[in-house]
Amino acid sequence: MMKSKLLISACLCGKNTKYSGGNNLLPGFAEIEEKFDLYLVCPEVMGGLSTPRDPSENRGDLVFSDKGKDVTKEFYLGAQKALEIALENDIHLALLKESSPSCGSHKIYDGTFSGVKIAGQGVAVKLLQKHNIKIFSEEEIDLLLLEK
Ligand code: SF4
């Protein structure tokens, strides 16, 4: 049987693309890999940011690092590249890391670097959703598995 295609945050697959230089390997990654055809993306790295890098948070439609650097351009470029991969490969599902300024789909940090989360979406998620790609976070694996 053909596997469904899934756009997935590279850090959830164990790739060390996090700002800290680490990853967010999913405990259930083996099952995801078995059930879906994976297309790994890290919008922040694809947008030209280095790893490790300063942490960033959203402020409205802009993104700033904790040093006050405006990294909006890099975030939008990376989001665009992730979208292109989805469109070129006819991908309609994505599993993206919650709370990230790029990949968060329900929660993001509030822009004050004080650890406070608010309802909101990251830059890549907003763009992918505009193109009708259905986003799941790692807290919604059960729902994602119903999609295949
Ligand atoms: Fe993971 Fe997304 Fe952050 Fe890249 S941008 S490290 S894929 S959460």
PDB file of C-alpha atoms in Angstrom, residues 16-22 49-55:
ATOM      1  CA  ASN A  16      20.054  18.353  15.477  1.00  0.00           C
ATOM      2  CA  THR A  17      18.401  21.423  13.974  1.00  0.00           C
ATOM      3  CA  LYS A  18      17.120  23.008  17.197  1.00  0.00           C
ATOM      4  CA  TYR A  19      18.363  26.466  18.112  1.00  0.00           C
ATOM      5  CA  SER A  20      20.263  24.823  20.977  1.00  0.00           C
ATOM      6  CA  GLY A  21      21.960  22.374  18.621  1.00  0.00           C
ATOM      7  CA  GLY A  22      19.904  19.426  19.881  1.00  0.00           C
ATOM      8  CA  LEU A  49      20.028  30.493  10.116  1.00  0.00           C
ATOM      9  CA  SER A  50      22.873  28.582  11.730  1.00  0.00           C
ATOM     10  CA  THR A  51      22.664  25.811  14.322  1.00  0.00           C
ATOM     11  CA  PRO A  52      23.076  26.483  17.144  1.00  0.00           C
ATOM     12  CA  ARG A  53      21.480  29.937  16.936  1.00  0.00           C
ATOM     13  CA  ASP A  54      19.967  32.446  19.320  1.00  0.00           C
ATOM     14  CA  PRO A  55      16.408  31.555  20.320  1.00  0.00           C
TER      15      PRO A  55
END
